[in-house]
Coordinates of C-alpha atoms in Angstrom, one line a residue:
Chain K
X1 CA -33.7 17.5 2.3
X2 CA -31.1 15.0 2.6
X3 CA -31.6 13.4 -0.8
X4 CA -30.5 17.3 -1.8
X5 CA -27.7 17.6 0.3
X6 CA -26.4 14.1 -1.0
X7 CA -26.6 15.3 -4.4
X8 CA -24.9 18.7 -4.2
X9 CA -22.6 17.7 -1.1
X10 CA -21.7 13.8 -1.6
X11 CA -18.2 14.4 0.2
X12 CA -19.7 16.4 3.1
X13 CA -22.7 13.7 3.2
X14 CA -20.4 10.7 3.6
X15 CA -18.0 12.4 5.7
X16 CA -20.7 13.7 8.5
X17 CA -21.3 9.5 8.6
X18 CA -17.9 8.9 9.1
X19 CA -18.1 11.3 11.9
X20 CA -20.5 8.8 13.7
X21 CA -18.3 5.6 12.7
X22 CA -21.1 5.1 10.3
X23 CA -22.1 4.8 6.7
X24 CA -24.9 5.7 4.6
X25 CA -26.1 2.1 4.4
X26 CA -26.3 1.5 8.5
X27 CA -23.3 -0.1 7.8
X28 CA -19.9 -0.1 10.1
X29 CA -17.2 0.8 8.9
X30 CA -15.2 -2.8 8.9
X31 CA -18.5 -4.6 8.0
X32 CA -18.9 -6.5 4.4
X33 CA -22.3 -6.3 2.7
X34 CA -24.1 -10.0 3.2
X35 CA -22.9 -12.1 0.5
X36 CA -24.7 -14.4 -1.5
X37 CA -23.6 -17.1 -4.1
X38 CA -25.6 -19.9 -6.4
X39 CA -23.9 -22.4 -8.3
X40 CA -24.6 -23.9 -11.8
X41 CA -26.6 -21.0 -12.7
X42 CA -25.6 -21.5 -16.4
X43 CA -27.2 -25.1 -17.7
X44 CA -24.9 -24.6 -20.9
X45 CA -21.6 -24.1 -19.3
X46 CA -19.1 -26.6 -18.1
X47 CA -19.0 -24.7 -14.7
X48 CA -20.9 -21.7 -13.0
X49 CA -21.6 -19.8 -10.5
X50 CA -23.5 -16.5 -9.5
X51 CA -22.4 -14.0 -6.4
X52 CA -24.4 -11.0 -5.0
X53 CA -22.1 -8.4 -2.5
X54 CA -25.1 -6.2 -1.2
X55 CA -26.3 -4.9 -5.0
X56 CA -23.0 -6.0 -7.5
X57 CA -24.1 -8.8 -8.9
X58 CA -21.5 -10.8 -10.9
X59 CA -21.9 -14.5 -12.8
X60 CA -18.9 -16.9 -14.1
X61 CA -19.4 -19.1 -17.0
X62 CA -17.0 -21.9 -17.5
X63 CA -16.5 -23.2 -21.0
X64 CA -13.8 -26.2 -21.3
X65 CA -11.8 -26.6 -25.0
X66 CA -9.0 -29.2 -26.1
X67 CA -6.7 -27.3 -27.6
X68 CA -2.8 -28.1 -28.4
X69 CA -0.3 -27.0 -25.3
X70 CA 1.6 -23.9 -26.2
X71 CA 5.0 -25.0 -27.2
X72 CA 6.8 -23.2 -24.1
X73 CA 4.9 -25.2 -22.1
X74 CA 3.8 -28.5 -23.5
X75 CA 2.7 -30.3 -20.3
X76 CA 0.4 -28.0 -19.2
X77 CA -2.9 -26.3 -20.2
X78 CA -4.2 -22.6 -19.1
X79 CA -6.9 -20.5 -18.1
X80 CA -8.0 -17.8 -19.8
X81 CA -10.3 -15.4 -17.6
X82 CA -11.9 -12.4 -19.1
X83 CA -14.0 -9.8 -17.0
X84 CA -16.8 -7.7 -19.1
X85 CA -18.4 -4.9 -17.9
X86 CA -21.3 -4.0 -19.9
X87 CA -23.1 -1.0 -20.7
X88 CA -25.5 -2.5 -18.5
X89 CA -24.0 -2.7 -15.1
X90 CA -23.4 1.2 -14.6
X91 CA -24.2 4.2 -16.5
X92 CA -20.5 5.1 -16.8
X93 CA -20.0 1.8 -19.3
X94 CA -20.4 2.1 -22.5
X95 CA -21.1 -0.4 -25.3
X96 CA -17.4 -1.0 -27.7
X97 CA -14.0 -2.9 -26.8
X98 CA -13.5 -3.6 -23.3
X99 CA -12.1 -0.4 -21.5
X100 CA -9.6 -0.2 -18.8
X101 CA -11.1 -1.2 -15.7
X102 CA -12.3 -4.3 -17.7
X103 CA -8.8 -5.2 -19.1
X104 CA -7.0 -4.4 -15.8
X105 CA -9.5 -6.9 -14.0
X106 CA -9.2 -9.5 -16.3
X107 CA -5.3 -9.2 -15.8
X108 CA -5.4 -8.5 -12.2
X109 CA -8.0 -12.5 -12.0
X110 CA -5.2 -13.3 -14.5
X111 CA -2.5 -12.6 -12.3
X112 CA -4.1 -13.8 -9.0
X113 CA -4.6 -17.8 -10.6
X114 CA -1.3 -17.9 -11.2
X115 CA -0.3 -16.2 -7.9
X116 CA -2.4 -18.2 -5.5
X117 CA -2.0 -21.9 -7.9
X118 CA -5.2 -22.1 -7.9
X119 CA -5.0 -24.9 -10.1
X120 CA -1.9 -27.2 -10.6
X121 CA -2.0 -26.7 -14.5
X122 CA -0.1 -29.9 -15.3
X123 CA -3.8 -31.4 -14.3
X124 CA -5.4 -30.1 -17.1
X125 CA -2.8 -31.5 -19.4
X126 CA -4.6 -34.7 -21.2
X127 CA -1.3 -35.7 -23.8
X128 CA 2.5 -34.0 -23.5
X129 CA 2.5 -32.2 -26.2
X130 CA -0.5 -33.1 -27.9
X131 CA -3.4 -32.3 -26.4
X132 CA -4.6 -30.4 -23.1
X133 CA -7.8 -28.3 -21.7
X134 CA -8.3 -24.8 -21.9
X135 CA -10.7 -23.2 -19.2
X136 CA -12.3 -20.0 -21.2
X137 CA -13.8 -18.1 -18.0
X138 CA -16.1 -15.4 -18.8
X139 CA -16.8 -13.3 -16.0
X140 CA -19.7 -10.7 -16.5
X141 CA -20.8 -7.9 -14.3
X142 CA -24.7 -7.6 -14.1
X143 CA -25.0 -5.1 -11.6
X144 CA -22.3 -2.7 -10.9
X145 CA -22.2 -1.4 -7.0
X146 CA -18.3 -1.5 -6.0
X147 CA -16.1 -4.1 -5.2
X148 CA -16.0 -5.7 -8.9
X149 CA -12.4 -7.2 -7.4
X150 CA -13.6 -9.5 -4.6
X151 CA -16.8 -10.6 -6.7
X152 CA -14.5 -11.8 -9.5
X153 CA -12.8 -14.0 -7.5
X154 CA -15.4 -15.5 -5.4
X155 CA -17.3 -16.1 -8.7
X156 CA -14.6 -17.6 -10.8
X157 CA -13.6 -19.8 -7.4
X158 CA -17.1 -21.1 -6.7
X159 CA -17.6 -21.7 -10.5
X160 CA -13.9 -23.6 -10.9
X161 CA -15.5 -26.1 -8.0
X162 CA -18.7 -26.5 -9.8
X163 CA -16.9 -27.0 -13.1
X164 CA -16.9 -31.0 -14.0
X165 CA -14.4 -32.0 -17.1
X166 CA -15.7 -34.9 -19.0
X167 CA -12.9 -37.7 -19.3
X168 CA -10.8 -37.7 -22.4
X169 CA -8.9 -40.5 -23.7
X170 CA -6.8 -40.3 -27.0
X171 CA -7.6 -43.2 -29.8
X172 CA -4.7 -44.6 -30.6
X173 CA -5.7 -46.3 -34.0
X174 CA -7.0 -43.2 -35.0
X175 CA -5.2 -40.5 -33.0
X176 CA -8.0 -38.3 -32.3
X177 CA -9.5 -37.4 -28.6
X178 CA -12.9 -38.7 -27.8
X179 CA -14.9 -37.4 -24.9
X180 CA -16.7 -39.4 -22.4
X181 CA -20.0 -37.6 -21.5
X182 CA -20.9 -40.0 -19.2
X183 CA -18.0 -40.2 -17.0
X184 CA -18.0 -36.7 -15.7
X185 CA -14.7 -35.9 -12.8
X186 CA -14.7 -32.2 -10.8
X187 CA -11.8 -30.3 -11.0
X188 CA -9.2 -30.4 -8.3
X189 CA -8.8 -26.7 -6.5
X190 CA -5.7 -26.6 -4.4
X191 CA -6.3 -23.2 -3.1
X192 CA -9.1 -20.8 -2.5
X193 CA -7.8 -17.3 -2.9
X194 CA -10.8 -14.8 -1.6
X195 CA -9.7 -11.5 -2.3
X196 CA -11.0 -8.0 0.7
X197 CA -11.3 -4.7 -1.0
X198 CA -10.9 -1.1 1.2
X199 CA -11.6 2.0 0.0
X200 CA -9.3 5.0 1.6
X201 CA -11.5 8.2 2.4
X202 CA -9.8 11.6 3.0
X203 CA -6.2 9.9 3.5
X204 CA -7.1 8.9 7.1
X205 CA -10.4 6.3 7.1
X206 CA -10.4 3.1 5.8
X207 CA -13.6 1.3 4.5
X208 CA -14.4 -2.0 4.0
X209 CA -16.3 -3.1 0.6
X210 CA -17.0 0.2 -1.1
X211 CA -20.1 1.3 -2.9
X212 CA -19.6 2.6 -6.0
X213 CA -20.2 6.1 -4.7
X214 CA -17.9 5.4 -2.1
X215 CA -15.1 4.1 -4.5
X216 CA -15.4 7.4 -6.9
X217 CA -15.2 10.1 -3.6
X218 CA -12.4 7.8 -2.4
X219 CA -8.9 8.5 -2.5
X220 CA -7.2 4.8 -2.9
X221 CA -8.7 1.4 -3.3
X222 CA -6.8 -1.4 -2.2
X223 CA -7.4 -5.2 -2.6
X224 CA -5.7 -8.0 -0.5
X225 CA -6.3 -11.5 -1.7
X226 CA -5.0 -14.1 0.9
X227 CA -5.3 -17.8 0.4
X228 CA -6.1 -20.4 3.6
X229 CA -2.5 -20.4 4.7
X230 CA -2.5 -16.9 5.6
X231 CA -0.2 -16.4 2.7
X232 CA -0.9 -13.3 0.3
X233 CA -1.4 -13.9 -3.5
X234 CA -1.5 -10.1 -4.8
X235 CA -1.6 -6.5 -2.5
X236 CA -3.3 -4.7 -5.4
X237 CA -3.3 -0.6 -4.4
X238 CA -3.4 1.1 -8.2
X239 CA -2.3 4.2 -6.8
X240 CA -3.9 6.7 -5.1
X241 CA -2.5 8.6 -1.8
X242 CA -0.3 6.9 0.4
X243 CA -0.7 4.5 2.7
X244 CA 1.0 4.2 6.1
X245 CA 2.2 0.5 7.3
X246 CA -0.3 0.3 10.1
X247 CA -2.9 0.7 8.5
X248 CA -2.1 -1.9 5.5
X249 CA -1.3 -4.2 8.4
X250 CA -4.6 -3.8 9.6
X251 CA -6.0 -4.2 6.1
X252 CA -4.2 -7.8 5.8
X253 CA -5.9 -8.6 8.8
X254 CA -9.2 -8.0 8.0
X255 CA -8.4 -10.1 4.7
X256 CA -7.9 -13.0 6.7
X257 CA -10.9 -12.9 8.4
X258 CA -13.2 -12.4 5.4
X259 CA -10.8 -15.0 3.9
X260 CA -12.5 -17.9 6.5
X261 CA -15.7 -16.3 6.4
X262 CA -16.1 -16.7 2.2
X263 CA -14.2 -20.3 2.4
X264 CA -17.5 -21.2 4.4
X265 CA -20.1 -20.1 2.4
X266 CA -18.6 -21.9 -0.8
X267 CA -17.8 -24.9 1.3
X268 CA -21.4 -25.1 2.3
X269 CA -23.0 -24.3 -1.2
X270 CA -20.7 -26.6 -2.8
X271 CA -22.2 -29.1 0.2
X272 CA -25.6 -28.6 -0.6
X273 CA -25.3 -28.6 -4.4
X274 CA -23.7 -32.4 -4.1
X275 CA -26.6 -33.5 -1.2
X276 CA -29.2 -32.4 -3.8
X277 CA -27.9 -34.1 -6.5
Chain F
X1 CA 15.4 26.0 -26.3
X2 CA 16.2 22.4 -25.2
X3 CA 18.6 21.4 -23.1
X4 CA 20.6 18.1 -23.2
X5 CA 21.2 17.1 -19.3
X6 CA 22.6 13.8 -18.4
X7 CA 22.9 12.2 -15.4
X8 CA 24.3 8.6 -14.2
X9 CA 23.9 7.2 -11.0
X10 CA 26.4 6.4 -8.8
X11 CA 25.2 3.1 -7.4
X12 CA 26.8 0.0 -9.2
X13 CA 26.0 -3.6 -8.6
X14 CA 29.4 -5.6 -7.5
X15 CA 28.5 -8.9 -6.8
X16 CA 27.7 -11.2 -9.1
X17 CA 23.5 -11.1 -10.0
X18 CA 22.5 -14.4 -9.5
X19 CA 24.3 -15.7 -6.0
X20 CA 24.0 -13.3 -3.5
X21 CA 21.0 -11.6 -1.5
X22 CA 20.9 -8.1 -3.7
X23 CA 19.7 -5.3 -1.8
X24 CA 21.4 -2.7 -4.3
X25 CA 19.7 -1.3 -7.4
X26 CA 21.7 -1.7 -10.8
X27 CA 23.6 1.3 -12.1
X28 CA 20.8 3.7 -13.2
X29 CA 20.7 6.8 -15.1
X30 CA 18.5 9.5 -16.7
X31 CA 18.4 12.0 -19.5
X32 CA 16.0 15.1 -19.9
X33 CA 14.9 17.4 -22.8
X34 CA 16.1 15.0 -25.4
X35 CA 12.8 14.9 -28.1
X36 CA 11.7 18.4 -29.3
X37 CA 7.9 17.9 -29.9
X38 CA 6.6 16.8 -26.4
X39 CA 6.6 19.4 -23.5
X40 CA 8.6 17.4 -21.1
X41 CA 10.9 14.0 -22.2
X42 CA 12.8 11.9 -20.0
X43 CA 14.8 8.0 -20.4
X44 CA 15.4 6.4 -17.6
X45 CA 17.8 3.2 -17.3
X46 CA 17.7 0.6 -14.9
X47 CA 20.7 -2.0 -15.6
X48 CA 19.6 -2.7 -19.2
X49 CA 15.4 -1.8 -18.7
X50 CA 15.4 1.7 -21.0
X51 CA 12.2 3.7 -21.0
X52 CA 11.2 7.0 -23.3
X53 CA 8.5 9.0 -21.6
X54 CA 7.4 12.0 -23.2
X55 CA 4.4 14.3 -21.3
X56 CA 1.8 16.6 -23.4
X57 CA 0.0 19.1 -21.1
X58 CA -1.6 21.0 -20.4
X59 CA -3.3 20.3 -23.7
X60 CA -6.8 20.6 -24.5
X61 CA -9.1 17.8 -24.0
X62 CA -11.9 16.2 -25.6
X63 CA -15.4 17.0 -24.7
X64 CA -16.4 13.8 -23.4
X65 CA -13.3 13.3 -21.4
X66 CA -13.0 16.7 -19.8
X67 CA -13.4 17.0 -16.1
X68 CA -15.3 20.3 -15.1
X69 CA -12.5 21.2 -12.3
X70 CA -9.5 18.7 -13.0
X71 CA -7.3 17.7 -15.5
X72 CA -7.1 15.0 -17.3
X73 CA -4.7 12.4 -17.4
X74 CA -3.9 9.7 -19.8
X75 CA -1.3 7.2 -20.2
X76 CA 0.0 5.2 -22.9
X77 CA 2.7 2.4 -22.5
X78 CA 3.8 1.3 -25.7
X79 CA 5.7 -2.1 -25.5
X80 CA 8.6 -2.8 -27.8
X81 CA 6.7 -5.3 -29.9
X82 CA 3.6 -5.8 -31.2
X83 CA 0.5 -3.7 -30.0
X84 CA -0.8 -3.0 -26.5
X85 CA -2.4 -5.5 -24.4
X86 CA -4.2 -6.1 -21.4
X87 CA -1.2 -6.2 -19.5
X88 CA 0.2 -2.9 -20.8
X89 CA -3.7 -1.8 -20.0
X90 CA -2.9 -2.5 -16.1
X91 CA 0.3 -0.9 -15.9
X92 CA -1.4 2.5 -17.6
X93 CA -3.6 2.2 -14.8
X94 CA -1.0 1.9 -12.0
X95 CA 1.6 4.9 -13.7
X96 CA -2.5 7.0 -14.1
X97 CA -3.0 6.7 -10.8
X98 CA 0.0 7.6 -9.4
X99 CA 0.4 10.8 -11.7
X100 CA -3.0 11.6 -10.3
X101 CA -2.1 11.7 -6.9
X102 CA 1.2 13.6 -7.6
X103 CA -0.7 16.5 -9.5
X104 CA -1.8 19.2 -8.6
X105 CA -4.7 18.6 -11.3
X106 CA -6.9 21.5 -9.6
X107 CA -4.7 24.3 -11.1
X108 CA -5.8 23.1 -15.2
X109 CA -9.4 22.5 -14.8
X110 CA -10.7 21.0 -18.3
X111 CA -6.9 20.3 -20.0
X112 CA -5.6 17.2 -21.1
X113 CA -2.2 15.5 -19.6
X114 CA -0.7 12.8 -21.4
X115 CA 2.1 10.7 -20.6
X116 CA 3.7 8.6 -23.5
X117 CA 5.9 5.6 -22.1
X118 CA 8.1 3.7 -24.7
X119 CA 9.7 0.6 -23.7
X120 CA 12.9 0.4 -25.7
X121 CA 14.3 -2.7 -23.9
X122 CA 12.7 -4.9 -21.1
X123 CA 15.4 -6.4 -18.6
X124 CA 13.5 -6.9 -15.6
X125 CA 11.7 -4.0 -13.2
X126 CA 9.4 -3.1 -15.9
X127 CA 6.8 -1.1 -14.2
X128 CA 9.1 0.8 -11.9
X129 CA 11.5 1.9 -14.5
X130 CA 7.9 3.4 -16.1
X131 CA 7.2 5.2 -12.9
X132 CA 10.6 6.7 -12.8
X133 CA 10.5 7.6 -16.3
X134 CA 7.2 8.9 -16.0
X135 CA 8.6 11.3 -12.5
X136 CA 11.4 12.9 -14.7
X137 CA 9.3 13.4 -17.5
X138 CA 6.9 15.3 -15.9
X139 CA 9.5 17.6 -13.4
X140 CA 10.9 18.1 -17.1
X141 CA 7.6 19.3 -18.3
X142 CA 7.7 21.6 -15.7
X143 CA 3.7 20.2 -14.2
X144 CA 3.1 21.6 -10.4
X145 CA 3.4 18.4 -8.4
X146 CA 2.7 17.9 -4.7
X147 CA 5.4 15.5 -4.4
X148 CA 7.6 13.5 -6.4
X149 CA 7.3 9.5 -6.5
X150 CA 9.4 6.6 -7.9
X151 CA 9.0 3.0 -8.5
X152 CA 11.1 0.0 -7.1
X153 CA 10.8 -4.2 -7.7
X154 CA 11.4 -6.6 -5.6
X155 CA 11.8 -10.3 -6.1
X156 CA 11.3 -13.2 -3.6
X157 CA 13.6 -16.0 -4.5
X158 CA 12.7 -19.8 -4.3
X159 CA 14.8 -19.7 -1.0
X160 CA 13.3 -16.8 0.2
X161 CA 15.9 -14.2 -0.6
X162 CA 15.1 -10.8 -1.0
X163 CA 16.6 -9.6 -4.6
X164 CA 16.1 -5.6 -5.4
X165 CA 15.6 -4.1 -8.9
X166 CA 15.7 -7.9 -10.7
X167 CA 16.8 -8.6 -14.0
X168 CA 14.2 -10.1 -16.5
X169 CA 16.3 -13.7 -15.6
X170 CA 15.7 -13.3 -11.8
X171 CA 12.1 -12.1 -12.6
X172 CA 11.2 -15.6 -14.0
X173 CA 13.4 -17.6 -11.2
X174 CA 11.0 -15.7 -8.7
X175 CA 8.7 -16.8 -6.3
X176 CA 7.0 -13.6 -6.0
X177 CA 7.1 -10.2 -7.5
X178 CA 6.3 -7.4 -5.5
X179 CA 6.3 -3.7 -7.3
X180 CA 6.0 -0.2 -5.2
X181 CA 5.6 3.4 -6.0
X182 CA 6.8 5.5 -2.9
X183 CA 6.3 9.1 -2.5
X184 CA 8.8 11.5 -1.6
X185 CA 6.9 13.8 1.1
X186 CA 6.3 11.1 3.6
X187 CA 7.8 7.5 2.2
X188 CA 4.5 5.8 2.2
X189 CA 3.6 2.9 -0.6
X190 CA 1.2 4.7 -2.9
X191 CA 1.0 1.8 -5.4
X192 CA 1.4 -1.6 -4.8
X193 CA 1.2 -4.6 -7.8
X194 CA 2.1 -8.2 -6.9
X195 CA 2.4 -11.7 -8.8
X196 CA 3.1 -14.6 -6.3
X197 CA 2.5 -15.5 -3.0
X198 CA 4.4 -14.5 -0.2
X199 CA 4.0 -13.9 3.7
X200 CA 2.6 -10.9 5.8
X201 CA 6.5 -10.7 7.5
X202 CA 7.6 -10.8 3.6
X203 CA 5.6 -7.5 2.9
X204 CA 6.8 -6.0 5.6
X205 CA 10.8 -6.8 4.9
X206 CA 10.2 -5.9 1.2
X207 CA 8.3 -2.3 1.5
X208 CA 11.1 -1.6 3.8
X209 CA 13.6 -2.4 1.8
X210 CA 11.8 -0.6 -1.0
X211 CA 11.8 2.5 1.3
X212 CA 15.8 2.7 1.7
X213 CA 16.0 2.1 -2.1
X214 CA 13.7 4.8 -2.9
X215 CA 16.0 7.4 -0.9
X216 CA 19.0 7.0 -3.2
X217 CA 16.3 7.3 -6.2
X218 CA 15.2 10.6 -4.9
X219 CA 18.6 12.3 -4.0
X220 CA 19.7 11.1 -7.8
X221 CA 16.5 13.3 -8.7
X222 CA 17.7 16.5 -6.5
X223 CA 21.0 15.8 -8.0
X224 CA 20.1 15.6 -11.3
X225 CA 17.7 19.0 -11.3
X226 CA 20.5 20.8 -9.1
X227 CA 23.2 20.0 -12.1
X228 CA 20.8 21.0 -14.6
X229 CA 19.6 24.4 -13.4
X230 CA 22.5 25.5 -12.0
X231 CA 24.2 25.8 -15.8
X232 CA 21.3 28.3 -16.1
X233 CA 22.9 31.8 -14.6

């Protein structure tokens, strides 16, 4: 009877939850799903990494390129992130050119590396002028269950510490770059962004780490993404009702919080991964 | 028949852009019913940022987009060169979003709306001169709205100075860029976009700043409908 009720009702199911301070899932309502992550998932790739929030699955493939610095900025190389959301994370994806939610992810993991300086690009920079990396990261959904957001940027932050950058030293008889393979360096991460998404219900309740049902009867998503000076590097709300200044403050808070809580769990695979090698 | 209506706003900029702390938008101005085909047009000009919007609806809708008991809406931003990115892609999301809120969608079950933005020069404050745009052209289009919205940028200087409504110049100098579309029922932040990092006390300053700024956007909107129907008698 309730599985009928959920289907016919799905606002009038979620809201007689609320009522409780409750969700479908058991959940609280300022509780993340458990979070797991696994590094160098991808033997191919430079860098990788795999994160599960409760069901949305999400892997990060790094691919490093030497590449000529764009001329407005020849000391310094770039990242180029791309999110993909197949046809088969959801039913609501289909197969053709990325649509919107895909191309305003990848802008919104765009923006948030240059926000948060993530990476001091002048590091990737091998040669002025000549010669620098480019860091292709290819994030794909496999599994979509809400909060794409904060799994994009755990993903592409646990893979960017896995990521090791062979040594490169320019010939100068011959002028041409040759790779070390042997001598292998990690890349330096100056900050780790982690990025809390809410999901505003009715105007008035505010939930932490949406389901995908939860995100399409919701009236406004917001995502915070602080770094581990309490700073913020974006306040992403795309709309939606309003939002009073309470409740955003409370919002930020909460982004703090999961902001020591994520830090941990890649400080402690990133730990483990180097004690088993 | 269409109606030329034009309207300039009364707030100038007198101190020189680049030294002091700017809390005062650029001279701004809007003009209504200027193209013929679309059911509502509207520019809006912020400084030098100029932006056509031109709405369609209620229009039908295709099959596979129609929603059995809402409209419809879909935005396009144009930029001035070249074809539309991913960035353009983000900022049709943000001006979607808002529209969708402001709607009444309810009343044109299974229509189409469509909201055309062309950017004819870019000089800073980008996405809220889109939202405003956007506002006017669909008050102009006549759509049933709940309430009406408009969009204002703010820029954190190196030094920490809050600058309002930056030019492009100002933009790059920047630490942070911080965009908000407030509504005009209640003065709550209905979107928020940001580039940069900044501080919780930061956010604060700016979305109250934004606040202020957005109730001289919204009497230049009352002003600018009250001039233009009142030649109607």
């Amino acid at each position: 009877m309730a599985a009928g009720f959920k289907t016919a009702e799905p606002l009038e199911y979620h809201r007689s939850f609320l009522k409780e301070n409750c969700r479908p899932d058991g959940r609280e309502l300022g509780e993340f799903r458990p979070t797991t992550l696994n590094t160098s998932s991808i033997s191919t790739a430079d860098g990788s990494a795999l994160v599960k929030i409760g069901n949305t699955t999400v892997i990060c493939g790094i691919k490093a390129e030497l590449t000529v610095p764009p001329s407005d900025a020849p000391n310094r190389g770039y990242i180029v992130p791309n999110v993909d959301l197949p046809p088969l994370c959801s039913s609501k994806f289909r197969p053709g050119p990325p649509g919107e939610q895909a191309q305003a992810a990848s802008q919104f993991i765009a923006d948030v590396i240059e926000s948060s300086d993530l990476i001091n690009m002048e590091e990737l920079c091998i040669e002025k002028s000549k010669l620098c990396w480019v860091l292709y990261c290819d994030i794909m959904c496999l599994d979509y269950d809400g909060n794409l957001l904060d799994a994009c940027i755990i993903v592409l932050l646990a893979a960017l510490k896995n990521a090791q950058l062979p040594e490169v030293t320019i010939n100068k008889e011959t002028d041409l770059a040759e790779a070390d393979i042997q001598k292998k360096k990690p890349l330096k991460i100056h900050r780790h962004p982690v990025g809390s998404s809410f999901a505003v219900f009715d105007d008035s309740v505010i939930l932490v780490d949406p389901t995908a049902e939860e995100e399409s009867l919701s009236t406004a998503l917001l995502t915070v993404v602080t770094d581990e000076e309490d700073r913020l590097c974006a306040v992403h709300k795309p709309g939606g009702t309003s939002l009073s200044g309470e409740k955003l403050q409370h919002c930020i808070n909460r982004a703090i919080t999961r902001n020591k809580e994520i830090r941990k769990l890649v400080d402690k695979v990133t730990e483990s991964t180097k004690t088993a090698k | 028949m269409t109606r030329m209506s034009a309207t300039r706003g009364l707030c100038m900029r007198t101190m020189m852009e680049l030294d002091q702390s700017c809390s005062v938008l650029r001279e701004y101005g809007s003009e209504q019913s200027l193209l013929s085909k679309p059911d509502g047009s509207s520019t809006f000009v912020q400084g030098d940022t100029s932006i056509l919007a031109g709405v369609y609806g209620p229009a039908e809708v295709k099959v596979s987009k129609e929603i059995y008991d809402r409209a419809t809406v879909e935005v396009l931003i144009q930029p001035k060169m070249g074809l539309p990115g991913v960035r353009e892609r983000a900022r049709e999301q943000c001006v979607r979003e808002t529209c969708e809120a402001a709607l009444l969608l309810t009343l044109h079950p299974r229509s189409s709306v469509t909201v055309v933005l062309q950017v004819i020069h870019d000089d800073g404050s980008l996405l809220s001169c889109c939202l405003n745009a956007a506002c006017m052209a669909l008050m102009d289009a006549g759509l049933p709205m709940s309430h009406l919205f408009c969009g204002v940028t703010c820029a954190i200087s190196k030094e920490g100075q809050i600058i309002i409504d930056p030019t492009a110049r100002q933009e790059k100098e920047c630490r942070a860029l911080l965009t908000f579309a407030i509504d005009s029922a209640e003065c709550n932040v209905l979107i928020s976009s940001t580039t940069g990092s900044f501080s919780v006390q930061e956010l604060q300053q700016c979305i109250a700043i934004s606040q202020k700024a957005s109730e001289q956007i919204f009497q230049f909107y009352r002003d600018s409908v009250k001039r233009r129907y009142s030649k109607i008698q």
